[in-house]
PDB file of C-alpha atoms in Angstrom:
ATOM      1  CA  MET A 905      -2.556  10.432  -4.071  1.00 81.00           C
ATOM      2  CA  ALA A 906      -1.100   8.410  -0.996  1.00 89.00           C
ATOM      3  CA  GLN A 907      -4.412   7.204   0.686  1.00 91.00           C
ATOM      4  CA  LEU A 908      -5.357   6.723  -2.887  1.00 91.00           C
ATOM      5  CA  SER A 909      -1.889   4.159  -3.905  1.00 93.00           C
ATOM      6  CA  ASP A 910      -1.935   2.870  -0.160  1.00 94.00           C
ATOM      7  CA  ALA A 911      -6.197   1.856  -0.496  1.00 93.00           C
ATOM      8  CA  VAL A 912      -5.092   0.308  -3.826  1.00 94.00           C
ATOM      9  CA  ARG A 913      -2.743  -1.722  -2.731  1.00 96.00           C
ATOM     10  CA  LYS A 914      -4.742  -3.273   0.254  1.00 95.00           C
ATOM     11  CA  ALA A 915      -7.430  -4.018  -1.778  1.00 94.00           C
ATOM     12  CA  MET A 916      -5.092  -5.455  -4.542  1.00 95.00           C
ATOM     13  CA  VAL A 917      -3.088  -7.658  -2.039  1.00 95.00           C
ATOM     14  CA  ALA A 918      -6.335  -9.105   0.102  1.00 95.00           C
ATOM     15  CA  LEU A 919      -7.021 -10.523  -3.386  1.00 94.00           C
ATOM     16  CA  ALA A 920      -3.783 -11.602  -4.544  1.00 94.00           C
ATOM     17  CA  ASP A 921      -3.064 -13.531  -0.750  1.00 94.00           C
ATOM     18  CA  ALA A 922      -6.602 -15.079  -1.327  1.00 93.00           C
ATOM     19  CA  GLY A 923      -6.146 -15.901  -4.785  1.00 92.00           C
ATOM     20  CA  SER A 924      -9.428 -14.262  -5.720  1.00 92.00           C
ATOM     21  CA  TRP A 925      -8.637 -12.286  -8.783  1.00 85.00           C
ATOM     22  CA  SER A 926     -10.925 -13.976 -11.014  1.00 92.00           C
ATOM     23  CA  ASP A 927     -13.944 -14.110  -8.395  1.00 95.00           C
ATOM     24  CA  PRO A 928     -16.098 -10.864  -9.184  1.00 95.00           C
ATOM     25  CA  GLU A 929     -18.002 -10.769  -6.348  1.00 96.00           C
ATOM     26  CA  ALA A 930     -14.367 -10.739  -4.184  1.00 95.00           C
ATOM     27  CA  VAL A 931     -13.359  -8.003  -6.127  1.00 95.00           C
ATOM     28  CA  VAL A 932     -16.752  -6.223  -4.841  1.00 95.00           C
ATOM     29  CA  THR A 933     -15.829  -6.938  -1.193  1.00 95.00           C
ATOM     30  CA  GLN A 934     -12.350  -5.447  -1.656  1.00 94.00           C
ATOM     31  CA  TYR A 935     -13.247  -2.216  -3.394  1.00 94.00           C
ATOM     32  CA  ARG A 936     -16.048  -1.354  -1.267  1.00 93.00           C
ATOM     33  CA  ALA A 937     -13.652  -2.753   2.321  1.00 94.00           C
ATOM     34  CA  HIS A 938     -11.353  -0.328   0.627  1.00 93.00           C
ATOM     35  CA  HIS A 939     -13.823   3.042  -0.516  1.00 91.00           C
ATOM     36  CA  LEU A 940     -12.661   2.189  -4.398  1.00 92.00           C
ATOM     37  CA  GLN A 941     -15.911   2.235  -5.680  1.00 90.00           C
ATOM     38  CA  ALA A 942     -16.385   4.363  -8.774  1.00 88.00           C
ATOM     39  CA  GLU A 943     -19.581   6.831  -6.671  1.00 87.00           C
ATOM     40  CA  GLY A 944     -17.755   8.537  -3.708  1.00 85.00           C
ATOM     41  CA  ILE A 945     -13.704   8.210  -4.894  1.00 89.00           C
ATOM     42  CA  ALA A 946     -13.365  11.927  -5.975  1.00 88.00           C
ATOM     43  CA  GLN A 947     -14.891  13.087  -2.777  1.00 87.00           C
ATOM     44  CA  ARG A 948     -12.859  10.401  -0.432  1.00 88.00           C
ATOM     45  CA  PHE A 949      -9.106  10.681  -2.241  1.00 89.00           C
ATOM     46  CA  SER A 950      -8.903  14.317  -3.174  1.00 89.00           C
ATOM     47  CA  VAL A 951      -8.698  17.525  -1.664  1.00 86.00           C
ATOM     48  CA  PRO A 952     -10.065  21.124  -2.038  1.00 86.00           C
ATOM     49  CA  PRO A 953      -7.609  22.829  -4.817  1.00 89.00           C
ATOM     50  CA  ARG A 954      -5.709  25.942  -3.132  1.00 87.00           C
TER      51      ARG A 954
END
């Protein structure tokens, strides 16, 4: 969860710094840069159950 939280935080900070909350392309760019797209998010940020 820490990695996911860190990725979300970094994407949001980048959007806030650039003032691009209302720019869909900027949001997509940040989500892609931090691997936050729906496809693959579970594989990237989950761990196998014990």
